[in-house]
Short mmCIF file of C-alpha atoms in Angstrom, two decimals:
data_model
loop_
_atom_site.label_atom_id
_atom_site.label_comp_id
_atom_site.label_asym_id
_atom_site.label_seq_id
_atom_site.Cartn_x
_atom_site.Cartn_y
_atom_site.Cartn_z
CA MET A 1 46.95 133.62 149.27
CA PRO A 2 48.88 132.22 146.62
CA VAL A 3 47.44 133.15 143.31
CA SER A 4 48.77 136.59 141.47
CA THR A 5 48.60 137.72 138.04
CA ALA A 6 50.95 140.54 135.86
CA HIS A 7 49.86 142.05 132.27
CA VAL A 8 53.07 144.12 131.03
CA ALA A 9 52.44 146.16 128.05
CA THR A 10 54.77 145.75 125.62
CA SER A 11 54.98 144.58 121.93
CA ARG A 12 58.49 142.08 122.97
CA SER A 13 56.82 139.65 125.28
CA SER A 14 56.85 136.17 122.81
CA ARG A 15 61.30 137.92 122.75
CA TYR A 16 60.92 138.15 127.05
CA ILE A 17 59.44 134.73 126.98
CA LYS A 18 62.80 133.44 125.29
CA GLN A 19 64.64 135.14 126.81
CA LEU A 20 63.74 134.06 130.30
CA ILE A 21 63.55 130.42 129.65
CA SER A 22 67.42 130.32 128.34
CA HIS A 23 68.94 132.78 131.09
CA MET A 24 66.33 130.67 133.77
CA GLY A 25 66.69 126.86 132.22
CA HIS A 26 69.93 126.58 134.51
CA LYS A 27 68.56 127.71 137.63
CA THR A 28 65.26 125.97 137.19
CA THR A 29 63.08 123.56 135.12
CA ALA A 30 62.15 125.97 132.08
CA GLU A 31 59.27 124.99 129.37
CA LEU A 32 58.51 126.78 126.11
CA SER A 33 55.30 125.65 124.31
CA GLY A 34 54.96 125.45 120.13
CA ASP A 35 52.14 128.08 120.82
CA GLY A 36 55.15 130.42 122.69
CA ARG A 37 53.63 130.43 125.88
CA GLY A 38 56.45 129.95 129.08
CA THR A 39 56.88 128.00 131.75
CA LEU A 40 59.40 128.61 135.51
CA THR A 41 58.89 125.60 137.66
CA PHE A 42 60.84 126.88 141.15
CA ALA A 43 60.80 125.41 144.46
CA GLN A 44 58.46 127.60 145.64
CA GLY A 45 56.40 128.14 142.83
CA THR A 46 55.52 127.99 139.30
CA CYS A 47 55.39 131.26 136.72
CA VAL A 48 53.43 130.76 133.35
CA LEU A 49 54.16 133.64 131.32
CA THR A 50 51.68 134.12 127.76
CA PRO A 51 52.58 136.04 124.64
CA SER A 52 50.21 138.73 123.16
CA GLY A 53 50.12 141.38 120.62
CA ASP A 54 49.93 144.44 123.01
CA HIS A 55 51.27 142.50 126.59
CA LEU A 56 52.41 140.29 128.70
CA GLY A 57 50.63 137.99 130.49
CA MET A 58 51.84 136.38 134.08
CA ILE A 59 50.40 133.84 136.66
CA VAL A 60 52.36 132.77 139.93
CA THR A 61 51.23 130.37 141.66
CA ALA A 62 52.44 128.88 145.18
CA GLY A 63 51.77 127.05 148.17
CA ASP A 64 52.14 130.53 150.80
CA ALA A 65 52.23 134.58 149.94
CA GLU A 66 56.29 133.81 150.86
CA GLY A 67 56.29 131.78 147.55
CA VAL A 68 54.39 133.08 145.78
CA ALA A 69 56.56 136.88 146.85
CA GLY A 70 59.61 134.76 146.12
CA VAL A 71 58.60 133.51 141.98
CA GLN A 72 57.50 137.31 141.92
CA ASP A 73 60.64 139.08 142.58
CA VAL A 74 62.64 136.59 140.83
CA VAL A 75 60.88 136.96 137.67
CA THR A 76 60.33 141.00 137.80
CA ARG A 77 64.05 140.98 138.61
CA HIS A 78 64.90 139.22 135.25
CA LEU A 79 62.61 140.40 133.66
CA LEU A 80 63.49 144.35 134.39
CA ARG A 81 66.90 143.32 133.31
CA PHE A 82 66.24 142.74 129.71
CA ALA A 83 64.27 145.43 128.97
CA THR A 84 67.10 147.59 127.63
CA GLN A 85 65.11 148.71 124.46
CA GLU A 86 61.52 149.78 127.16
CA SER A 87 60.31 150.95 130.32
CA LEU A 88 58.39 148.58 131.69
CA ASP A 89 55.37 148.91 134.86
CA VAL A 90 55.48 145.47 136.29
CA ASP A 91 52.49 145.40 138.52
CA TRP A 92 51.31 142.37 139.79
CA THR A 93 48.22 141.63 141.48
CA GLU A 94 47.58 140.86 145.09
CA PRO A 95 47.67 137.10 146.29
CA VAL A 96 44.28 135.81 146.58
CA SER A 97 43.27 132.19 147.23
CA GLY A 98 42.36 129.86 144.60
CA SER A 99 38.65 129.46 145.75
CA SER A 100 37.90 133.50 145.56
CA LEU A 101 38.78 133.39 141.81
CA GLN A 102 35.63 133.93 139.89
CA LEU A 103 35.44 131.48 137.47
CA VAL A 104 31.72 132.92 135.70
CA ASP A 105 31.05 136.74 136.17
CA PRO A 106 27.71 136.50 137.04
CA VAL A 107 26.71 138.68 134.47
CA VAL A 108 28.36 136.65 131.86
CA GLY A 109 26.14 133.57 133.56
CA ASP A 110 22.97 134.90 133.34
CA TYR A 111 23.55 136.01 130.11
CA LEU A 112 24.18 132.40 129.04
CA LEU A 113 20.93 130.84 130.58
CA GLU A 114 19.18 132.84 129.15
CA HIS A 115 20.20 132.49 125.35
CA CYS A 116 20.45 128.48 125.72
CA THR A 117 17.16 126.99 124.98
CA PRO A 118 14.69 126.69 127.11
CA ALA A 119 14.66 123.38 130.36
CA GLY A 120 10.90 123.18 130.07
CA ASP A 121 8.17 123.47 133.16
CA VAL A 122 9.30 119.66 134.74
CA LEU A 123 13.45 121.26 134.78
CA ASP A 124 12.10 124.68 136.48
CA GLU A 125 10.01 122.87 138.78
CA LEU A 126 12.57 120.66 139.86
CA VAL A 127 15.04 123.32 140.26
CA VAL A 128 13.05 124.10 142.53
CA ARG A 129 11.88 121.25 144.79
CA THR A 130 15.99 120.28 144.71
CA ARG A 131 16.32 123.20 146.55
CA GLU A 132 13.47 122.98 148.80
CA ALA A 133 14.49 119.62 149.56
CA THR A 134 18.39 119.52 149.95
CA GLY A 135 18.86 123.39 150.81
CA ASP A 136 23.19 124.06 151.11
CA ALA A 137 23.78 120.48 149.03
CA SER A 138 21.41 121.86 145.75
CA GLY A 139 24.69 124.09 144.61
CA MET A 140 25.50 119.96 143.27
CA GLN A 141 22.39 120.05 140.55
CA VAL A 142 24.05 121.01 137.22
CA SER A 143 23.03 124.48 135.72
CA ARG A 144 20.38 124.51 132.87
CA ASP A 145 23.14 125.71 130.18
CA GLU A 146 25.09 122.71 131.11
CA GLY A 147 22.02 120.20 131.53
CA ALA A 148 21.19 121.88 127.55
CA LEU A 149 24.75 121.27 126.96
CA LEU A 150 24.71 117.43 127.54
CA THR A 151 21.30 116.71 125.73
CA MET A 152 22.99 118.57 123.06
CA LEU A 153 25.88 116.01 123.08
CA VAL A 154 24.74 113.14 123.50
CA ARG A 155 22.48 113.52 119.99
CA LEU A 156 25.58 114.95 118.44
CA VAL A 157 27.54 111.43 119.14
CA GLY A 158 24.39 109.81 118.13
CA ALA A 159 24.50 108.07 121.48
CA ARG A 160 22.32 105.07 122.70
CA HIS A 161 24.69 104.04 125.48
CA ALA A 162 24.68 106.19 128.64
CA ILE A 163 26.13 106.01 131.96
CA GLU A 164 25.65 108.95 134.53
CA VAL A 165 27.48 108.67 137.78
CA GLY A 166 26.21 110.69 141.11
CA VAL A 167 22.33 111.30 139.54
CA PHE A 168 21.83 113.38 142.69
CA THR A 169 18.17 114.83 142.71
CA GLY A 170 17.71 113.68 138.58
CA TYR A 171 18.10 116.50 136.62
CA SER A 172 21.18 115.79 134.82
CA SER A 173 20.04 112.35 133.86
CA ILE A 174 16.73 114.24 132.98
CA CYS A 175 18.76 115.98 130.01
CA ILE A 176 20.77 113.23 129.25
CA ALA A 177 17.61 110.94 129.12
CA GLN A 178 16.04 113.46 126.53
CA GLY A 179 18.66 113.29 124.03
CA LEU A 180 18.95 109.62 123.39
CA PRO A 181 16.58 108.06 120.36
CA GLU A 182 13.81 105.23 121.34
CA GLY A 183 15.32 102.60 122.39
CA GLY A 184 18.22 104.37 124.54
CA ARG A 185 19.20 103.52 127.88
CA LEU A 186 20.84 105.67 130.49
CA LEU A 187 22.21 103.68 133.58
CA ALA A 188 22.32 105.85 136.09
CA CYS A 189 24.88 105.78 139.62
CA ASP A 190 24.45 107.04 142.93
CA VAL A 191 24.58 106.38 146.91
CA SER A 192 21.28 107.33 147.58
CA ASP A 193 18.06 106.78 147.96
CA GLU A 194 17.19 109.70 149.56
CA TRP A 195 17.75 112.16 146.77
CA THR A 196 16.73 109.67 144.10
CA SER A 197 13.91 108.83 145.19
CA ILE A 198 13.26 112.92 144.09
CA ALA A 199 14.93 112.30 140.71
CA ARG A 200 12.34 108.59 139.85
CA ASP A 201 9.07 111.60 140.65
CA TYR A 202 10.71 113.85 138.40
CA TRP A 203 12.49 111.50 135.31
CA GLU A 204 8.04 109.61 135.13
CA ARG A 205 7.14 113.26 135.38
CA ALA A 206 9.72 114.24 131.80
CA GLY A 207 8.27 110.84 130.12
CA VAL A 208 12.18 109.47 130.54
CA ALA A 209 11.46 106.94 133.42
CA ASP A 210 11.92 104.06 130.93
CA ARG A 211 15.06 104.75 129.31
CA ILE A 212 16.79 104.99 132.70
CA ASP A 213 18.00 102.24 134.90
CA LEU A 214 18.66 103.56 138.37
CA LYS A 215 21.73 101.54 140.63
CA VAL A 216 22.00 102.94 144.37
CA GLY A 217 24.98 101.65 145.31
CA PRO A 218 28.97 102.18 145.07
CA ALA A 219 29.07 103.04 141.39
CA LEU A 220 32.42 102.06 141.13
CA GLU A 221 31.20 97.94 141.49
CA THR A 222 28.87 99.40 139.33
CA LEU A 223 30.81 100.30 136.61
CA ARG A 224 33.22 97.09 137.22
CA ALA A 225 30.44 94.84 136.99
CA LEU A 226 29.30 95.92 133.33
CA PRO A 227 30.91 94.07 129.93
CA ALA A 228 34.37 94.99 129.08
CA GLU A 229 34.13 95.95 125.48
CA PRO A 230 33.55 99.31 124.43
CA TYR A 231 30.18 99.99 123.50
CA VAL A 232 29.51 102.98 125.88
CA ASP A 233 28.70 105.63 123.72
CA ILE A 234 29.05 108.97 126.48
CA ALA A 235 29.41 108.32 130.58
CA PHE A 236 28.89 112.00 133.11
CA ILE A 237 30.66 111.90 136.13
CA ASP A 238 29.35 114.37 138.51
CA ALA A 239 29.93 112.58 141.89
CA ASP A 240 32.82 112.19 144.58
CA LYS A 241 35.48 113.86 143.67
CA GLU A 242 37.98 111.81 145.02
CA ASN A 243 37.12 108.93 142.97
CA TYR A 244 36.98 110.63 139.75
CA PRO A 245 40.72 109.37 138.46
CA ALA A 246 38.83 105.25 139.68
CA TYR A 247 35.62 106.47 137.67
CA TYR A 248 37.21 108.08 134.22
CA GLU A 249 39.21 104.92 134.64
CA GLU A 250 36.75 102.56 134.51
CA ILE A 251 34.46 104.06 131.70
CA VAL A 252 37.14 104.90 129.05
CA GLN A 253 38.61 101.78 128.56
CA ARG A 254 34.56 101.02 127.81
CA LEU A 255 34.17 103.61 125.70
CA ARG A 256 33.63 103.13 121.94
CA PRO A 257 35.68 104.64 119.08
CA GLY A 258 33.89 108.54 119.23
CA GLY A 259 32.34 107.62 122.89
CA LEU A 260 33.00 110.56 124.83
CA VAL A 261 32.83 110.88 128.95
CA VAL A 262 32.04 114.35 130.32
CA LEU A 263 33.37 115.20 133.73
CA ASP A 264 31.82 117.99 136.11
CA ASN A 265 33.84 120.45 138.87
CA VAL A 266 37.43 119.97 136.92
CA PHE A 267 37.85 123.45 138.83
CA LEU A 268 36.73 122.62 141.93
CA GLY A 269 35.79 126.31 142.61
CA GLY A 270 39.34 127.03 141.51
CA ARG A 271 40.82 124.91 144.00
CA VAL A 272 43.00 122.68 141.75
CA MET A 273 44.60 125.91 140.39
CA ASP A 274 45.98 126.54 143.91
CA PRO A 275 48.93 124.59 145.30
CA ALA A 276 48.00 125.65 148.97
CA TYR A 277 44.78 122.98 148.74
CA GLN A 278 46.22 119.41 149.82
CA GLU A 279 43.25 117.90 150.05
CA GLU A 280 43.26 113.91 148.43
CA ARG A 281 40.20 115.57 146.43
CA HIS A 282 42.31 117.94 144.77
CA LEU A 283 45.40 116.49 144.39
CA GLY A 284 43.42 113.30 142.49
CA MET A 285 41.63 116.33 140.49
CA ARG A 286 44.59 117.95 139.56
CA ARG A 287 46.07 114.00 138.89
CA LEU A 288 43.34 113.44 136.03
CA ASN A 289 43.19 116.75 134.62
CA ASP A 290 47.14 116.24 134.13
CA LEU A 291 46.77 112.90 132.73
CA ILE A 292 43.56 113.04 130.62
CA ALA A 293 45.67 116.34 128.88
CA THR A 294 48.09 113.63 127.89
CA ASP A 295 46.26 110.99 127.54
CA ALA A 296 46.77 109.03 124.37
CA ARG A 297 43.01 107.24 124.28
CA VAL A 298 41.94 110.52 123.81
CA ASP A 299 40.80 113.85 122.65
CA SER A 300 40.24 116.32 125.03
CA VAL A 301 38.96 119.92 125.61
CA MET A 302 38.90 121.47 128.79
CA LEU A 303 35.44 124.34 128.58
CA PRO A 304 35.31 127.16 131.18
CA VAL A 305 31.58 125.95 131.71
CA ARG A 306 30.09 126.40 135.45
CA ASP A 307 32.98 124.92 137.41
CA GLY A 308 34.48 123.31 134.44
CA VAL A 309 33.63 120.89 132.50
CA THR A 310 36.20 118.29 130.71
CA LEU A 311 35.10 116.40 127.43
CA ALA A 312 37.39 113.13 126.38
CA ARG A 313 36.48 111.82 123.18
CA ARG A 314 37.34 107.99 122.41
CA ARG A 315 40.42 107.66 119.48
#
């Protein structure tokens, strides 16, 4: 249970953050960003400090509950020591697992679905077919609002050459293909004949089958066999998470200037924010998220859409 937060009522949040960073800089790693956000990194965990007009926000993450308690204690003691002109109430939430974080509130999620362009009969029927055919795995299908976002991004980029890594039953493929102009092509990569057989059926029904080239097999092999020059307009990555860093690297070097790579599930259900999760997919996604944020080849933004979506635009 390694995530805990506190909201401390105060109009001096920026001042307290500077004091904490300055005072604790010789004891631990302390960083102050240009927008006033502070980060304290201890051996047992990390505390992020965020200034606001009426409160100080604090987030502690650690590998276990003991580490959380240790960071809470150190930060709280020093913060209260600096508060000589007011009385602060520091009330930490009970530590919870990152997998328990409510990434999208159900009320917000439902409102989003009701206020985006309708998907249409074919996509609606595909949702039902996928649920019936794949059971619990149907959660891998993108949501209607994310599908609408993909179609819009394809059109905004003016894409003619698109790549998709991870087809599943074809919902996102249809959304991407519907945004392509006449003559546009989507290279769709997946390893499953069973699931892509459903996709083929619905591509035909949606009238986009002639725009999609399906390649069944390891996506890395498919990507590495592509021309090396930058010609790709847009790519969507939504496949096995362990290989995300490799997929990203193969694609980003083939993006033309202004081209876009879209990565789904960058939160991994909140587990990337929780250092207790140490499987390769968690470590790989954290490394990739950090890389993209500092990759000089792209401009990027991470969106709190469903399970997290990153947009990286090639400079």
